[in-house]
Amino acid sequence: MDTLSYKTISANKETVNKEWVVVDATDQIVGRLCSKVAKLIRGKYKPNFTPHVDCGDNVIIINAEKVVFSGKKETDKVYTRYTGYPGGQRFNTPAELRTREGGVDKIIRHAVKGMLPKGRLGRALLDNLYVFEGAEHDKAAQKPKTIDINQYK
């Protein structure tokens, strides 16, 4: 009798099955939404998950301007960035970023980036995230399927 009746499947770039999914961010809490999106991008919900391979889905987030923060984070949370010049440290709150062009995109990307692996793979995975502030997106040619993010843990 063959003692090894199964083998561990390790996905690679050729065998991975990448899909396009649409997530509606209306009235979702930023951190909870982004943790689920990071798992989708990473491929953690798939049975053939491999840690060192990009085996996740391409995620399109629509209605990103309707995302909310819990508690007083909208006014109290501070994002810090540095311009590269002496004295060039800049501080912004989510309320200030929402008023800017592409500010909501920065909020969501910052949260998802922190939940992805650091290094080459994490930077490549972040390219699989597409954030749109309105209900329309320009990725219809990829035939994305709409999913309910609340069904995921």
Short mmCIF file of C-alpha atoms in Angstrom, two decimals:
data_model
loop_
_atom_site.label_atom_id
_atom_site.label_comp_id
_atom_site.label_asym_id
_atom_site.label_seq_id
_atom_site.Cartn_x
_atom_site.Cartn_y
_atom_site.Cartn_z
CA MET A 1 0.00 0.00 0.00
CA ASP A 2 1.19 3.47 -0.80
CA THR A 3 1.79 5.22 2.51
CA LEU A 4 1.69 8.74 1.05
CA SER A 5 -1.70 9.10 -0.60
CA TYR A 6 -1.60 12.88 -0.85
CA LYS A 7 0.94 15.58 -1.39
CA THR A 8 1.10 19.11 -0.04
CA ILE A 9 0.18 21.50 -2.81
CA SER A 10 2.48 24.48 -3.13
CA ALA A 11 1.17 27.15 -5.49
CA ASN A 12 3.46 29.03 -7.83
CA LYS A 13 3.02 31.89 -10.26
CA GLU A 14 1.78 29.61 -13.06
CA THR A 15 -0.68 27.50 -11.06
CA VAL A 16 -2.25 30.25 -8.98
CA ASN A 17 -5.91 31.12 -9.65
CA LYS A 18 -6.33 34.91 -9.35
CA GLU A 19 -9.81 36.45 -9.48
CA TRP A 20 -11.19 39.99 -9.48
CA VAL A 21 -13.58 40.92 -6.66
CA VAL A 22 -15.52 44.08 -5.84
CA VAL A 23 -16.01 45.14 -2.21
CA ASP A 24 -18.51 47.83 -1.22
CA ALA A 25 -17.07 49.92 1.64
CA THR A 26 -20.29 51.72 2.54
CA ASP A 27 -20.55 52.15 6.34
CA GLN A 28 -17.64 49.75 6.98
CA ILE A 29 -15.12 50.42 9.75
CA VAL A 30 -11.68 51.11 8.26
CA GLY A 31 -9.59 48.64 10.25
CA ARG A 32 -12.03 45.76 10.02
CA LEU A 33 -12.56 46.28 6.30
CA CYS A 34 -8.84 46.55 5.58
CA SER A 35 -7.94 43.42 7.56
CA LYS A 36 -10.36 41.38 5.45
CA VAL A 37 -9.15 43.03 2.25
CA ALA A 38 -5.54 42.28 3.20
CA LYS A 39 -6.44 38.61 3.67
CA LEU A 40 -8.15 38.58 0.25
CA ILE A 41 -5.14 40.20 -1.41
CA ARG A 42 -2.78 37.78 0.33
CA GLY A 43 -4.89 34.72 -0.58
CA LYS A 44 -5.43 33.51 2.98
CA TYR A 45 -9.04 32.48 2.24
CA LYS A 46 -7.92 30.05 -0.48
CA PRO A 47 -7.17 26.38 0.20
CA ASN A 48 -3.91 26.48 -1.81
CA PHE A 49 -2.43 29.45 0.12
CA THR A 50 1.35 29.59 -0.13
CA PRO A 51 3.15 32.20 2.04
CA HIS A 52 5.87 33.20 -0.43
CA VAL A 53 3.67 33.51 -3.56
CA ASP A 54 1.18 36.14 -4.72
CA CYS A 55 -1.84 33.82 -4.77
CA GLY A 56 -4.52 36.32 -3.69
CA ASP A 57 -7.24 38.11 -5.58
CA ASN A 58 -7.30 41.56 -7.15
CA VAL A 59 -9.60 43.64 -4.94
CA ILE A 60 -11.62 46.67 -6.10
CA ILE A 61 -13.02 48.82 -3.28
CA ILE A 62 -15.93 51.07 -4.28
CA ASN A 63 -17.68 53.79 -2.22
CA ALA A 64 -14.48 54.34 -0.26
CA GLU A 65 -15.55 57.83 0.82
CA LYS A 66 -18.35 56.25 2.89
CA VAL A 67 -15.94 54.33 5.11
CA VAL A 68 -16.05 55.24 8.83
CA PHE A 69 -13.75 55.19 11.84
CA SER A 70 -14.88 53.91 15.22
CA GLY A 71 -14.72 56.16 18.26
CA LYS A 72 -13.01 59.54 17.89
CA LYS A 73 -10.34 58.33 15.46
CA GLU A 74 -11.67 60.59 12.69
CA THR A 75 -10.34 63.63 14.55
CA ASP A 76 -7.81 62.20 17.02
CA LYS A 77 -5.80 59.73 14.89
CA VAL A 78 -2.67 61.27 13.35
CA TYR A 79 -0.86 60.18 10.19
CA THR A 80 2.79 61.26 10.13
CA ARG A 81 4.84 61.67 6.97
CA TYR A 82 8.20 63.20 6.24
CA THR A 83 9.04 65.35 3.23
CA GLY A 84 12.75 64.59 3.31
CA TYR A 85 13.79 68.12 4.27
CA PRO A 86 14.87 69.34 7.72
CA GLY A 87 11.79 70.24 9.74
CA GLY A 88 9.65 68.55 7.11
CA GLN A 89 7.55 66.35 9.35
CA ARG A 90 3.86 66.71 8.45
CA PHE A 91 0.83 65.56 10.43
CA ASN A 92 -2.69 64.89 9.15
CA THR A 93 -5.90 63.55 10.63
CA PRO A 94 -8.35 61.41 8.66
CA ALA A 95 -10.79 64.33 8.62
CA GLU A 96 -8.17 66.52 6.89
CA LEU A 97 -7.23 63.77 4.43
CA ARG A 98 -10.87 63.26 3.39
CA THR A 99 -11.00 66.82 2.07
CA ARG A 100 -8.02 66.24 -0.24
CA GLU A 101 -7.92 64.67 -3.68
CA GLY A 102 -7.13 60.97 -3.21
CA GLY A 103 -7.11 61.29 0.57
CA VAL A 104 -9.47 58.37 1.21
CA ASP A 105 -7.28 56.25 -1.08
CA LYS A 106 -4.28 57.10 1.13
CA ILE A 107 -6.19 56.17 4.31
CA ILE A 108 -7.20 52.74 3.01
CA ARG A 109 -3.83 51.98 1.37
CA HIS A 110 -2.00 52.92 4.58
CA ALA A 111 -4.17 50.54 6.62
CA VAL A 112 -3.89 47.65 4.15
CA LYS A 113 -0.13 48.15 3.68
CA GLY A 114 0.44 47.73 7.40
CA MET A 115 -1.35 44.36 7.31
CA LEU A 116 0.66 42.94 4.40
CA PRO A 117 4.12 41.35 4.69
CA LYS A 118 7.05 43.71 4.64
CA GLY A 119 9.44 43.46 1.71
CA ARG A 120 9.26 42.68 -1.97
CA LEU A 121 6.15 40.47 -1.76
CA GLY A 122 4.17 43.01 0.26
CA ARG A 123 4.95 45.80 -2.18
CA ALA A 124 3.87 43.60 -5.09
CA LEU A 125 0.66 42.59 -3.29
CA LEU A 126 -0.34 46.22 -2.71
CA ASP A 127 -0.53 46.66 -6.49
CA ASN A 128 -3.54 44.29 -6.44
CA LEU A 129 -5.64 46.88 -4.57
CA TYR A 130 -7.79 49.40 -6.46
CA VAL A 131 -9.67 52.06 -4.49
CA PHE A 132 -12.49 54.17 -5.98
CA GLU A 133 -14.29 56.87 -4.03
CA GLY A 134 -17.55 56.55 -5.97
CA ALA A 135 -19.77 53.64 -6.94
CA GLU A 136 -18.27 53.41 -10.45
CA HIS A 137 -14.97 51.75 -11.36
CA ASP A 138 -13.04 51.31 -14.61
CA LYS A 139 -12.25 47.60 -14.17
CA ALA A 140 -15.42 46.22 -15.82
CA ALA A 141 -13.36 44.51 -18.54
CA GLN A 142 -11.97 42.09 -15.93
CA LYS A 143 -15.53 40.93 -15.09
CA PRO A 144 -15.16 41.20 -11.30
CA LYS A 145 -17.61 39.44 -9.02
CA THR A 146 -19.22 41.37 -6.17
CA ILE A 147 -18.74 39.87 -2.72
CA ASP A 148 -20.21 40.70 0.68
CA ILE A 149 -17.20 41.44 2.90
CA ASN A 150 -19.30 40.81 6.03
CA GLN A 151 -19.40 37.08 5.20
CA TYR A 152 -15.63 36.79 5.79
CA LYS A 153 -13.94 36.47 9.17
#
